[in-house]
Coordinates of C-alpha atoms in Angstrom, one line a residue:
X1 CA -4.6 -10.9 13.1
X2 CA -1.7 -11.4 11.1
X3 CA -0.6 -8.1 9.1
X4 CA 0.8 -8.8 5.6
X5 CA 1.4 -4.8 4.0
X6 CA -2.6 -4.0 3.9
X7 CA -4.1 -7.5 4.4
X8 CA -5.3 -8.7 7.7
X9 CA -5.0 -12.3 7.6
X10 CA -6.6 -14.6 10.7
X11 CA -3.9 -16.5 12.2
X12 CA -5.9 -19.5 11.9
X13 CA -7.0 -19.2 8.6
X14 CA -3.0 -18.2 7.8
X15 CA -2.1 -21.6 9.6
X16 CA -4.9 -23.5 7.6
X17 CA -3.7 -22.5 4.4
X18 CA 0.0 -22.6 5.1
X19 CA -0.7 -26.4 6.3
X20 CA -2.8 -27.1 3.0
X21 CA -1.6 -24.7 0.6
X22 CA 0.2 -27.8 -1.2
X23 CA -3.1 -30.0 -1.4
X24 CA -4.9 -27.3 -2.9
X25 CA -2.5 -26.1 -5.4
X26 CA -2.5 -30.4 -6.8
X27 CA -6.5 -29.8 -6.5
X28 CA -6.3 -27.1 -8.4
X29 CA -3.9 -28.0 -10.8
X30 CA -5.8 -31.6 -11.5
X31 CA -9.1 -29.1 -12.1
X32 CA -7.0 -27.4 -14.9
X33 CA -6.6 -30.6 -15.9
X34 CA -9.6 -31.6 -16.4
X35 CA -11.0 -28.4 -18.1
X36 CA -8.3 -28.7 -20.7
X37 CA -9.4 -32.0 -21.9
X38 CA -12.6 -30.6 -22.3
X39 CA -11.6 -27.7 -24.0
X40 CA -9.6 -30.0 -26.4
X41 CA -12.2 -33.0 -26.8
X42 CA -14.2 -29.1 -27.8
X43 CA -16.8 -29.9 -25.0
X44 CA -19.8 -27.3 -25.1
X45 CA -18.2 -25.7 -22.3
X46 CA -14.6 -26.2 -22.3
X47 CA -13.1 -22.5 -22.8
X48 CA -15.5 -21.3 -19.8
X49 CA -14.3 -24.1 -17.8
X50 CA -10.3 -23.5 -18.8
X51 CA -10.9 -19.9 -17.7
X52 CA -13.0 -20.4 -14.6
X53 CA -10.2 -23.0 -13.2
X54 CA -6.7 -21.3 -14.6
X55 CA -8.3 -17.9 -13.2
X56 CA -9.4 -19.9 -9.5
X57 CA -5.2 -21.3 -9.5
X58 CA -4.2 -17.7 -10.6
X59 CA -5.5 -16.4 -7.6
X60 CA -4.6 -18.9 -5.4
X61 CA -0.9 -18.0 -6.3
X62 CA -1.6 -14.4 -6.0
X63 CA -2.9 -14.6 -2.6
X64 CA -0.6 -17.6 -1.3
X65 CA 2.4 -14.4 -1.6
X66 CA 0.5 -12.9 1.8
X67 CA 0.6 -16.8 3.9
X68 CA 3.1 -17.3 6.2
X69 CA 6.3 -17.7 4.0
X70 CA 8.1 -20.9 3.4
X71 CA 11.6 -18.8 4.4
X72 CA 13.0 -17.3 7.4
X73 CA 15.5 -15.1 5.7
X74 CA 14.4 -11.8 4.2
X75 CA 15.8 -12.0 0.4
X76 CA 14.3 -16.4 0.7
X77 CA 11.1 -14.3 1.8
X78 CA 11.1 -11.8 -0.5
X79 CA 11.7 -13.8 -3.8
X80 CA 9.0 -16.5 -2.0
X81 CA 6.4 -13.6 -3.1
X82 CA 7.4 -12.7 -6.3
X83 CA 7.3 -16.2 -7.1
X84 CA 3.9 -16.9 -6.5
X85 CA 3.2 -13.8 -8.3
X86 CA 5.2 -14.5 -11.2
X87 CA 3.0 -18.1 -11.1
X88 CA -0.1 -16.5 -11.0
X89 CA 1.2 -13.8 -13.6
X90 CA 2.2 -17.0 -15.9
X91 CA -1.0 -18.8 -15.2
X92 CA -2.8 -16.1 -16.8
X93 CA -0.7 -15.8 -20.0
X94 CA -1.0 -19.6 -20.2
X95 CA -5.0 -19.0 -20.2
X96 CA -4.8 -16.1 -22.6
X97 CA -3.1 -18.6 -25.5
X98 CA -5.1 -21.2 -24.4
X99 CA -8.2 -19.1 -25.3
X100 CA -6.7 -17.4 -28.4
X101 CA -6.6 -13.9 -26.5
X102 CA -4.2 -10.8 -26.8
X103 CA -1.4 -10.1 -24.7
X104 CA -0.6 -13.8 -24.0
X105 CA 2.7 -13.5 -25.3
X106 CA 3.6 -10.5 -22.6
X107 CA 2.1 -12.0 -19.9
X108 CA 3.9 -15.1 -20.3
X109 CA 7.3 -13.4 -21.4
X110 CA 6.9 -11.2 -17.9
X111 CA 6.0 -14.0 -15.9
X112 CA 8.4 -16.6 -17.0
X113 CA 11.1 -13.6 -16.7
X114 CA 9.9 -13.4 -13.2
X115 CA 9.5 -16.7 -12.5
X116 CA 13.1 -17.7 -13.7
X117 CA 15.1 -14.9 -11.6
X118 CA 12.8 -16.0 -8.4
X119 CA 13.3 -19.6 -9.2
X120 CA 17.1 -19.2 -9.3
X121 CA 17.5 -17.5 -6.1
X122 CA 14.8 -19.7 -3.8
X123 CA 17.0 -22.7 -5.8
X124 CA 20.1 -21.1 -4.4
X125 CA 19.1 -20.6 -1.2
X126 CA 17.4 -24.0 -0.7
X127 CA 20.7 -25.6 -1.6
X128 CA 22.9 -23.4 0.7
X129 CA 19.9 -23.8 3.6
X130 CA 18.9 -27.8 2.8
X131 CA 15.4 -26.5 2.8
X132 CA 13.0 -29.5 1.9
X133 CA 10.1 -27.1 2.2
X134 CA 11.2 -25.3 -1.0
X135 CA 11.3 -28.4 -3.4
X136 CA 7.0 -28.1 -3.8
X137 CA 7.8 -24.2 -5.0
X138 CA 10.5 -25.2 -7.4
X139 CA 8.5 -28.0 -8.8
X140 CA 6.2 -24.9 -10.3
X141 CA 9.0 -23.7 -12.4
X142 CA 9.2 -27.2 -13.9
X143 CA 5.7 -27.3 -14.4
X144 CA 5.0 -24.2 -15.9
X145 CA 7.7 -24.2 -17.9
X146 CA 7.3 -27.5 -19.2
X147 CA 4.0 -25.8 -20.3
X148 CA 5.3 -23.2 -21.9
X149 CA 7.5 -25.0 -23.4
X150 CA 4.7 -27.0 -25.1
X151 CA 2.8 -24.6 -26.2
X152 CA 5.6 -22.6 -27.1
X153 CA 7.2 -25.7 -29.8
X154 CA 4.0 -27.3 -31.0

């Protein structure tokens, strides 16, 4: 068992996800997709299906922080975590203005704070390493930003 702070994680399960983690993030993602063309063609069940998919990619980028990290070095490790926690944090404020909720502007405002500061150092360190893994991790921050930025301007 693989320790990660509190959470025992299987080494085989750890090496499955790891391996995968990329494939089931662009599943994911096309599932948001999806659900947001429902929600904006105002399917019967579009908002449950919006919240049932952004919530599922939330959590995978929550628990994707405890897989084997994508950087040897401890401050490329460390800011590895708090990106994917900043994604998931942003995925969820994403959700909330999607579905007309409070506290969507705070959520996204934290996460995109987070996301930004994480973004700049894994960018940093990718170019000073020539780390090729990294480029899936900063192709988040130009997808959820460009998000934001949507919803943000229209």
């Amino acid at each position: 068992m693989i320790s990660r702070g509190s959470v025992l994680i299987p080494p085989k399960l750890d090496r499955w996800l790891t391996e995968r983690k990329l494939t089931i993030e662009l599943l994911l993602g096309a599932l948001t997709a999806v659900s947001l063309l429902a929600s904006y063609t105002h399917q019967l069940r579009g908002p449950e299906m919006v919240m049932i998919s952004m919530t599922t990619l939330a959590i995978f980028y929550f628990l994707s922080c405890y897989l084997t990290p994508d950087v040897e070095a401890k401050p490329g490790a460390i800011a590895s975590k708090a990106f994917s926690i900043a994604c998931s944090v942003c995925v969820i404020g994403l959700m909330f203005s999607i579905l007309k909720y409070e506290g969507a502007v705070q959520l996204i405002v934290i996460g995109t704070t987070s996301l930004a500061i994480s973004g700049l150092v894994l960018a940093g360190y990718a170019v000073s390493s020539g780390l090729r893994r990294l480029v899936p991790l900063l192709l988040r921050v130009v997808i959820i930003g460009g998000i934001f930025g949507v919803l943000k301007f229209t």
